[in-house]
PDB file of C-alpha atoms in Angstrom:
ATOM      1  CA  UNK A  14      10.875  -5.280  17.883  1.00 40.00           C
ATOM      2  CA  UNK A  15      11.387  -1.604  18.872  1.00 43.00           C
ATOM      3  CA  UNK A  16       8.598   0.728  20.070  1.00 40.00           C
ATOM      4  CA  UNK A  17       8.486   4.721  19.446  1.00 44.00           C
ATOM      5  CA  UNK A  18       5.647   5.108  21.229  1.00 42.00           C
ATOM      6  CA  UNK A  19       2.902   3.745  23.498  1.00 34.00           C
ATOM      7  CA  UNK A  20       0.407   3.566  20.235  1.00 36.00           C
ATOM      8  CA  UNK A  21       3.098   1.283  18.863  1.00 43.00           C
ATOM      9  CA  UNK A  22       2.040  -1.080  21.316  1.00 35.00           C
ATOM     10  CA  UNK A  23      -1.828  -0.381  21.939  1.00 36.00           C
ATOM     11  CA  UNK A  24      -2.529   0.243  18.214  1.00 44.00           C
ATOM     12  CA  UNK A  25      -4.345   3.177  17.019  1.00 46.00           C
ATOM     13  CA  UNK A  26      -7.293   5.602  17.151  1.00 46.00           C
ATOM     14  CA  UNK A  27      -9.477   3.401  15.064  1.00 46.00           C
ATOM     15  CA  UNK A  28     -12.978   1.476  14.717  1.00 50.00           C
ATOM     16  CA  UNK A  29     -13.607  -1.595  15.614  1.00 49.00           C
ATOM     17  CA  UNK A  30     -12.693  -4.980  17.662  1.00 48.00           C
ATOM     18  CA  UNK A  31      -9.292  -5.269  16.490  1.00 56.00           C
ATOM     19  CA  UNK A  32      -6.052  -3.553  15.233  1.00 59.00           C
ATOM     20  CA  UNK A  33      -4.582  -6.481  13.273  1.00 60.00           C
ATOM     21  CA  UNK A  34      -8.030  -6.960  11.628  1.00 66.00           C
ATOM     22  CA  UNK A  35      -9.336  -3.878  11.274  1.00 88.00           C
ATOM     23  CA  UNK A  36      -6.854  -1.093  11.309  1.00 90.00           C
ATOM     24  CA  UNK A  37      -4.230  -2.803   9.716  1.00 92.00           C
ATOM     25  CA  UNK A  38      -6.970  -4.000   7.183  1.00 94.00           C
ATOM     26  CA  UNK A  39      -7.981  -0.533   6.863  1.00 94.00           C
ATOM     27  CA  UNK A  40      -4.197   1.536   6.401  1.00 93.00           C
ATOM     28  CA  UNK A  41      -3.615  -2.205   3.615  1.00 96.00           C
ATOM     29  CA  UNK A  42      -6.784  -0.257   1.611  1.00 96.00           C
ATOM     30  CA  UNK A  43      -5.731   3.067   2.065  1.00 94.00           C
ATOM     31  CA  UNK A  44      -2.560   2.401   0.692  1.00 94.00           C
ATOM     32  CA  UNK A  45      -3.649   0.164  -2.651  1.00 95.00           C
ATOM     33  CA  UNK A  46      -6.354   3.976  -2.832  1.00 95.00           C
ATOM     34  CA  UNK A  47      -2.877   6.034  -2.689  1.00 91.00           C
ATOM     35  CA  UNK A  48      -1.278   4.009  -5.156  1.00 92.00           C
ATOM     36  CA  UNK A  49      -4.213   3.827  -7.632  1.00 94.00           C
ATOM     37  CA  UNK A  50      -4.441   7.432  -7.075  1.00 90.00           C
ATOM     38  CA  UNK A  51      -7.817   7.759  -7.698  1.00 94.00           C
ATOM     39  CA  UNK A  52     -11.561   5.802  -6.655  1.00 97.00           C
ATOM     40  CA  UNK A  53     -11.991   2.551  -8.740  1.00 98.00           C
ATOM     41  CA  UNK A  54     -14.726   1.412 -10.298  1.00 98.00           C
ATOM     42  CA  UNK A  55     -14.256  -2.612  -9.254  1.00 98.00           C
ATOM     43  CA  UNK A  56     -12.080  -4.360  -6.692  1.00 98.00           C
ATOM     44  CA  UNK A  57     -11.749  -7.486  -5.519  1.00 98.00           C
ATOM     45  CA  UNK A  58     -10.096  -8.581  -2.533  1.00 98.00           C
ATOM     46  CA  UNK A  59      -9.152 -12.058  -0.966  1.00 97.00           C
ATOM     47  CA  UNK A  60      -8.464 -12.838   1.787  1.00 96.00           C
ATOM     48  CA  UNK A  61      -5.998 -15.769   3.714  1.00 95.00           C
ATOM     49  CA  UNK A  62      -5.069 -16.952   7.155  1.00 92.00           C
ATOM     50  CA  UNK A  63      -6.987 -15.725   9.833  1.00 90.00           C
ATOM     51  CA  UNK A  64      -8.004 -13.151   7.713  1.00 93.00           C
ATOM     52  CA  UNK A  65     -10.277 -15.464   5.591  1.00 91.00           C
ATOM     53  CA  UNK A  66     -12.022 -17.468   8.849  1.00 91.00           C
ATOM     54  CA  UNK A  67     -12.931 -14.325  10.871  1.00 88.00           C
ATOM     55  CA  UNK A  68     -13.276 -11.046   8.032  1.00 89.00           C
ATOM     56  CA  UNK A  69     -17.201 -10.698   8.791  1.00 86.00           C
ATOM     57  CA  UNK A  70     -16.682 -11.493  12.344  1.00 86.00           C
ATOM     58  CA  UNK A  71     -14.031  -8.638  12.786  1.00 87.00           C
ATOM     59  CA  UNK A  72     -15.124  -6.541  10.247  1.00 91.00           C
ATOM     60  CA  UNK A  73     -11.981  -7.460   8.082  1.00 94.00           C
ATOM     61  CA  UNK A  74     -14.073  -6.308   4.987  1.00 96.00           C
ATOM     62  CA  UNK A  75     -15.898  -2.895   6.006  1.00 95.00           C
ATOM     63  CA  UNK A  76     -12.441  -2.040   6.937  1.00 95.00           C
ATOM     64  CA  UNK A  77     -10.184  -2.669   3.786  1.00 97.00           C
ATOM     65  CA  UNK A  78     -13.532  -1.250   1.756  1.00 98.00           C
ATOM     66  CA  UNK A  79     -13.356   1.555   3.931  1.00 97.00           C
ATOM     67  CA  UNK A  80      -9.738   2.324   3.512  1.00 96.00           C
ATOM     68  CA  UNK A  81     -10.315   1.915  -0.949  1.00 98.00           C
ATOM     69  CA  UNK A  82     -12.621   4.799  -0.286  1.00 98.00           C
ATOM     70  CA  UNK A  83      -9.560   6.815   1.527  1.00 96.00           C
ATOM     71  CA  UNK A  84     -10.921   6.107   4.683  1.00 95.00           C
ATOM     72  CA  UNK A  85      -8.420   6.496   7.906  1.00 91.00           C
ATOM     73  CA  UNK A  86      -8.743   4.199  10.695  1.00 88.00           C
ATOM     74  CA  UNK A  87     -10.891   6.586  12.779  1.00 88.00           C
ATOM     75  CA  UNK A  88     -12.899   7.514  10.321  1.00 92.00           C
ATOM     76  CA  UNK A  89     -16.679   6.587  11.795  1.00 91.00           C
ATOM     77  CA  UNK A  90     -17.960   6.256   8.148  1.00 94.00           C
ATOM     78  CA  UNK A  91     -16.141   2.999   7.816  1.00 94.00           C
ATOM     79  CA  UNK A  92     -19.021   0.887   9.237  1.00 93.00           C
ATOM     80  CA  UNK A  93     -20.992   1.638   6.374  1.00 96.00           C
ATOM     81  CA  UNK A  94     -18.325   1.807   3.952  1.00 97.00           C
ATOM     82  CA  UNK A  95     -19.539  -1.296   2.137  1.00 97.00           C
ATOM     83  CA  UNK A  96     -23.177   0.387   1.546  1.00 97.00           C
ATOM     84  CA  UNK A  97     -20.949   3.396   0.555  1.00 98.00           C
ATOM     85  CA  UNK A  98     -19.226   1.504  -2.185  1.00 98.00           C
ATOM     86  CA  UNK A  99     -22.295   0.018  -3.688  1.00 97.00           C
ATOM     87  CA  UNK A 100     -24.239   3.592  -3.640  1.00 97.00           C
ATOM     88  CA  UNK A 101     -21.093   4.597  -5.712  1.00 97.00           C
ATOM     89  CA  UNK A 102     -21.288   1.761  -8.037  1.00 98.00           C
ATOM     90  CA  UNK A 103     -17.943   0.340  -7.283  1.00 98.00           C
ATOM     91  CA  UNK A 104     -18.089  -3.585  -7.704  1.00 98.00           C
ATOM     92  CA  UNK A 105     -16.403  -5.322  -4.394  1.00 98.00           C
ATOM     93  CA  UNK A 106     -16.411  -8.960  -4.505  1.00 98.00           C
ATOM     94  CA  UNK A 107     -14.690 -10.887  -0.871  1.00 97.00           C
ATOM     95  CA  UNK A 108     -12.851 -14.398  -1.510  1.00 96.00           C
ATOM     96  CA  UNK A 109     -11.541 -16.785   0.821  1.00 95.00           C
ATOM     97  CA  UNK A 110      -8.606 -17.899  -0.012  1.00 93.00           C
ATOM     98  CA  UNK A 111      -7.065 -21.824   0.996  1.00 89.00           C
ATOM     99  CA  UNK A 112      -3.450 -21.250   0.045  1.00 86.00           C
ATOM    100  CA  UNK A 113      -1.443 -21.028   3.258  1.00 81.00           C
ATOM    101  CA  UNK A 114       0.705 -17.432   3.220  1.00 86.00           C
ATOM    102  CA  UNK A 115       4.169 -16.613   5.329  1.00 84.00           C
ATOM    103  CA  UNK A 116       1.736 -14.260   7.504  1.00 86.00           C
ATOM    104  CA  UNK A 117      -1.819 -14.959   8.927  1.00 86.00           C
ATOM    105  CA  UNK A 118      -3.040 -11.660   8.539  1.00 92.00           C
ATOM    106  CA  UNK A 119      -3.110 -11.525   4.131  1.00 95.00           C
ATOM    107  CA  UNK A 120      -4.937  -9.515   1.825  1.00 97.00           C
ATOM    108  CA  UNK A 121      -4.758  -9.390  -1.887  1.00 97.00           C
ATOM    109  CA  UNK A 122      -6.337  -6.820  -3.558  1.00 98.00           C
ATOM    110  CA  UNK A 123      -6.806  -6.523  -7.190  1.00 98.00           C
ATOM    111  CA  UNK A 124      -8.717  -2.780  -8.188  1.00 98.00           C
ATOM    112  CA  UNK A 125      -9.031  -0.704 -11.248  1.00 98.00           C
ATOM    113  CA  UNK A 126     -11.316   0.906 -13.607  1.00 98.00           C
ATOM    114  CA  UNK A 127     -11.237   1.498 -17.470  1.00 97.00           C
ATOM    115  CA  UNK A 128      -7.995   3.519 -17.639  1.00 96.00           C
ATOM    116  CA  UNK A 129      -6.008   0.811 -15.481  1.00 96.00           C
ATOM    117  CA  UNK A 130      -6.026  -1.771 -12.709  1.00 97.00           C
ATOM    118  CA  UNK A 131      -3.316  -2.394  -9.311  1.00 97.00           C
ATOM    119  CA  UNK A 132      -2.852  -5.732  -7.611  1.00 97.00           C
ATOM    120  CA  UNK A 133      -0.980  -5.924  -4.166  1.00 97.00           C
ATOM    121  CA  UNK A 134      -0.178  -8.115  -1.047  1.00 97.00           C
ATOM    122  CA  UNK A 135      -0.293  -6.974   1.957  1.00 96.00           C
ATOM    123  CA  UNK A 136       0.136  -7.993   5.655  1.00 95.00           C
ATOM    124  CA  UNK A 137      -0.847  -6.936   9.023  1.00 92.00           C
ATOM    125  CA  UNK A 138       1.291  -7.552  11.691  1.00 89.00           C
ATOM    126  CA  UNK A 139      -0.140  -6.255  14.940  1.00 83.00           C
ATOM    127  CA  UNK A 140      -1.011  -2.627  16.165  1.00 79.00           C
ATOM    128  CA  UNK A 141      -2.346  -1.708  13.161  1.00 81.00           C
ATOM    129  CA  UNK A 142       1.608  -1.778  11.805  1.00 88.00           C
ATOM    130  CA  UNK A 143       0.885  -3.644   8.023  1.00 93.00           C
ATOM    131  CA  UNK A 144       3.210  -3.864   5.732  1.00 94.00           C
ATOM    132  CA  UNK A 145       2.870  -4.642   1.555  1.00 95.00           C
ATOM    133  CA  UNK A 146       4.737  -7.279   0.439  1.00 95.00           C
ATOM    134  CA  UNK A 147       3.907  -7.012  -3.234  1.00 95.00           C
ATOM    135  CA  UNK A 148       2.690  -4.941  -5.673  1.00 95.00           C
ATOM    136  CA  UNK A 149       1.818  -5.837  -9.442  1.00 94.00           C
ATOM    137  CA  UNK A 150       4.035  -9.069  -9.449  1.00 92.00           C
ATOM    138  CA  UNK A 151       7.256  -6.915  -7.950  1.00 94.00           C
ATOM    139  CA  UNK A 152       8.492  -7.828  -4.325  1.00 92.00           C
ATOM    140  CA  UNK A 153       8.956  -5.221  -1.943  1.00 91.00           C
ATOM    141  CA  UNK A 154       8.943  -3.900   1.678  1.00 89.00           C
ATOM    142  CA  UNK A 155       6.492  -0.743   2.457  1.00 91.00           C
ATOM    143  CA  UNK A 156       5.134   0.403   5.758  1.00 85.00           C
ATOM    144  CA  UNK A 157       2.991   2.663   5.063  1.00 80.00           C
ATOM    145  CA  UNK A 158       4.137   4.418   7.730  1.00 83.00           C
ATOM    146  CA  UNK A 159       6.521   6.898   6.488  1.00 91.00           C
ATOM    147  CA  UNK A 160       6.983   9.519   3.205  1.00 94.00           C
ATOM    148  CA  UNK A 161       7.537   7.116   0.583  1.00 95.00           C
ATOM    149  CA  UNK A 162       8.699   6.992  -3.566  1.00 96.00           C
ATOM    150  CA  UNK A 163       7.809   4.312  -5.462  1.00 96.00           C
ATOM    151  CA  UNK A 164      10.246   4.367  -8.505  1.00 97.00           C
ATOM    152  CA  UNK A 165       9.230   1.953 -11.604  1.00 95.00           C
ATOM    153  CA  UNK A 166      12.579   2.046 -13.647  1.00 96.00           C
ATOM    154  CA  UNK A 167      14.194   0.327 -16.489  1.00 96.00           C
ATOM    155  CA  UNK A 168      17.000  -2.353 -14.410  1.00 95.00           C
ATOM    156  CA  UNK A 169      20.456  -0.576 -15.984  1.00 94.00           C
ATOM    157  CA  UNK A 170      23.853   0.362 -15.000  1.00 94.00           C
ATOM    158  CA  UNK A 171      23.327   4.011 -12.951  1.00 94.00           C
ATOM    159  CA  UNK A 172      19.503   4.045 -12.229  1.00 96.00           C
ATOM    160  CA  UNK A 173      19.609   3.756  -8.751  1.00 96.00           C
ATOM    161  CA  UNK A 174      22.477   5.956  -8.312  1.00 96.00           C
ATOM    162  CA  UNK A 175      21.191   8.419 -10.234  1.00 97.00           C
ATOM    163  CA  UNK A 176      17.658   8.320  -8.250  1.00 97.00           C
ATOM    164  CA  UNK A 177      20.047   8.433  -4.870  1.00 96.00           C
ATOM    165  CA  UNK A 178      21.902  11.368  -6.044  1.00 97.00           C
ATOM    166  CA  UNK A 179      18.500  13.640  -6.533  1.00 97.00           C
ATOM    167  CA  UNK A 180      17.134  12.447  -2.901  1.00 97.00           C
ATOM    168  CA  UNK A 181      20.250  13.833  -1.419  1.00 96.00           C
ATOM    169  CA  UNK A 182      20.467  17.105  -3.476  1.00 96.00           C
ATOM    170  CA  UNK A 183      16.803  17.229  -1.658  1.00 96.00           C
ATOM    171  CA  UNK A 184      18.162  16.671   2.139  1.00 96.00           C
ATOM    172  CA  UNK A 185      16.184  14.073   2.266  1.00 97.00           C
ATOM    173  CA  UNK A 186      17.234  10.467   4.836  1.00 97.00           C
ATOM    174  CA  UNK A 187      16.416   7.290   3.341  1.00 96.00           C
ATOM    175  CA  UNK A 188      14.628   5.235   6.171  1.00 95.00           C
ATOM    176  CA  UNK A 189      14.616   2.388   4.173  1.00 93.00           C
ATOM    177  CA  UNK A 190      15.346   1.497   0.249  1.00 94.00           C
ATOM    178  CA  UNK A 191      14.689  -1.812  -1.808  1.00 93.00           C
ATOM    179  CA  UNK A 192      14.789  -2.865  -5.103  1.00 95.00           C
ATOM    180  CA  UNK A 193      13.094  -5.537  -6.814  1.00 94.00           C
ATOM    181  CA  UNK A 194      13.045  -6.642 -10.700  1.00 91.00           C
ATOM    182  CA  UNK A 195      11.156  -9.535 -12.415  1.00 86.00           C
ATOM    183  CA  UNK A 196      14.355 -10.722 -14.680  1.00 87.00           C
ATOM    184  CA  UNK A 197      17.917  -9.137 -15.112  1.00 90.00           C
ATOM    185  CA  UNK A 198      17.946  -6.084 -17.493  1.00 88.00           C
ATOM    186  CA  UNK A 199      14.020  -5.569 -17.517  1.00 92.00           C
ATOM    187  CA  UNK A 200      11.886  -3.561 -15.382  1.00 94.00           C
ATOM    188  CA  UNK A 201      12.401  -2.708 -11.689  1.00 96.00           C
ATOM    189  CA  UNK A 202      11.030  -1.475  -8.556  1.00 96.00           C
ATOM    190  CA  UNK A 203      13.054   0.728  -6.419  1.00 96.00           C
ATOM    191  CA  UNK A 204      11.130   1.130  -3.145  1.00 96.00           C
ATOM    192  CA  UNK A 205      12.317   4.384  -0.378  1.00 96.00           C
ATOM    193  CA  UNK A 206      10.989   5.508   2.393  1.00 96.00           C
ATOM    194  CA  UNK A 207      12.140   8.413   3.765  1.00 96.00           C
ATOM    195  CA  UNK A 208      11.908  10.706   7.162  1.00 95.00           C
ATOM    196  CA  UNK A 209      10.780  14.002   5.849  1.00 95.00           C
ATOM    197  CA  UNK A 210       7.632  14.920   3.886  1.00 95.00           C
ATOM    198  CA  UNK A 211       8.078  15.028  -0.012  1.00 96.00           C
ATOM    199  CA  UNK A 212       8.447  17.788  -1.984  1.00 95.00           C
ATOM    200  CA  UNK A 213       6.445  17.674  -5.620  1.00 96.00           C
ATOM    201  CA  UNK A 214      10.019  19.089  -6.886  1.00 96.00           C
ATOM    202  CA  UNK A 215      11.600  15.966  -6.153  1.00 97.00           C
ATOM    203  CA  UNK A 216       8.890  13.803  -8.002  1.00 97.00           C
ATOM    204  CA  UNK A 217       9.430  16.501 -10.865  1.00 97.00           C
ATOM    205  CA  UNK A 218      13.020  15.557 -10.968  1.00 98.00           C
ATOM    206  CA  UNK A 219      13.037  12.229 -10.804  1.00 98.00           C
ATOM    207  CA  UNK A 220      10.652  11.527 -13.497  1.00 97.00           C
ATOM    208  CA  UNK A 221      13.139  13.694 -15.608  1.00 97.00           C
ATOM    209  CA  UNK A 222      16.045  10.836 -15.280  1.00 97.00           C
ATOM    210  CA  UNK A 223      16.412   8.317 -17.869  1.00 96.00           C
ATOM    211  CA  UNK A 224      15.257   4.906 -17.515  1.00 95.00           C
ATOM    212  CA  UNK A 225      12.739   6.243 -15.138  1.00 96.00           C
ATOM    213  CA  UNK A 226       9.332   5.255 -15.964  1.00 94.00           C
ATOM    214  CA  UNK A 227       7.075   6.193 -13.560  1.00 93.00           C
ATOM    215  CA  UNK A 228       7.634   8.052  -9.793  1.00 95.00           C
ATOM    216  CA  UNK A 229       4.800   7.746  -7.269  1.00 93.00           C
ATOM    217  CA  UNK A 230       4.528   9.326  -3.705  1.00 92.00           C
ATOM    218  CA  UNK A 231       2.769   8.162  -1.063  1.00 89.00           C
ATOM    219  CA  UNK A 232       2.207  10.226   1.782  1.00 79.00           C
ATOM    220  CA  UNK A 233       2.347   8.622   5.333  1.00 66.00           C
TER     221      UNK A 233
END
């Protein structure tokens, strides 16, 4: 593995004991609260691995619960974030998972509210670095770590091209792109990070293609 920078190797600015179990925990919550796009009313999140034996101990749960409420990994707040929740009224229920998972450090979380609900995996894998693994039944590959666009597109003959094209009218370098679809001819999941921030033009145009159906960004 390549390092940028020393805080790829000592982790980040963050609270508490640990940066696999707590700021990687942490950026996994922030990024299901970027991808909801808004606070939910309920989520609950399991956990596996080491994540399920040692959660309380390395506060594991304050963390992700602290990164749902759009917490960073710094933020101070996210010692109480659990308090915080239930003072909102948002329902958080912990499980502990037995199924044995490709990476120790798992999380599934499963949020929503009445207009609509998210379920993803995701993994930390040391520094606070996580990755997610899989979101609403689609496989994919997403840091969390760079300017990202989630495209949810109907799986025909010029989609993908067509999304390409528009990110390089835009100047914009793909870092990283995946795709991912449940059955041939369906609907798919193109995944693409990128190095530069994200203009709301892009987003604009994209949504504009055909056999797009929805075009998320996520910030890094």
């Amino acid at each position: 593995m390549k390092y940028k920078s020393v805080f790829d190797i000592i982790g980040p600015v963050m609270i508490g004991p640990s940066s696999s179990h707590t700021a990687g925990a942490a950026r996994i919550g922030r990024i299901a609260r970027n991808l909801f796009r808004r606070e939910p009313k309920w989520a609950t999140i399991s956990f596996y691995g080491s994540f399920a034996k040692t959660y309380k101990g390395h506060g594991t749960d304050v963390a992700i619960v602290g990164g749902i409420l759009d917490y960073d990994t710094y933020d101070e707040r996210i010692i109480e974030s659990i308090n915080v929740a239930k003072k909102k009224g948002i329902k958080i229920k912990f499980q502990e998972e037995d199924a044995i998972t490709d990476h120790p450090n798992t999380a599934r979380i499963r949020m929503g509210d009445d207009q609509g609900e998210i379920e993803l995996v995701g993994i930390s894998i040391g520094g606070g670095k996580v990755e997610i693994i899989e979101l609403n039944g689609f496989e994919l590959k997403l840091s969390g770590h760079h300017p990202a666009i989630l495209v949810v597109h109907d799986d025909r003959f010029g989609a993908i091209a067509s999304v390409s094209n528009v990110i390089a009218k835009h100047q914009l370098n793909i870092g990283h792109m995946d795709v991912s679809r449940k059955e041939k001819g369906q609907m798919a999941l193109m995944t693409i990070e990128v190095d530069q921030p994200i203009d709301e033009a892009v987003i604009i145009e994209l949504t504009s293609l055909p056999n797009i159906t929805q075009v998320t960004r996520i910030s890094d």
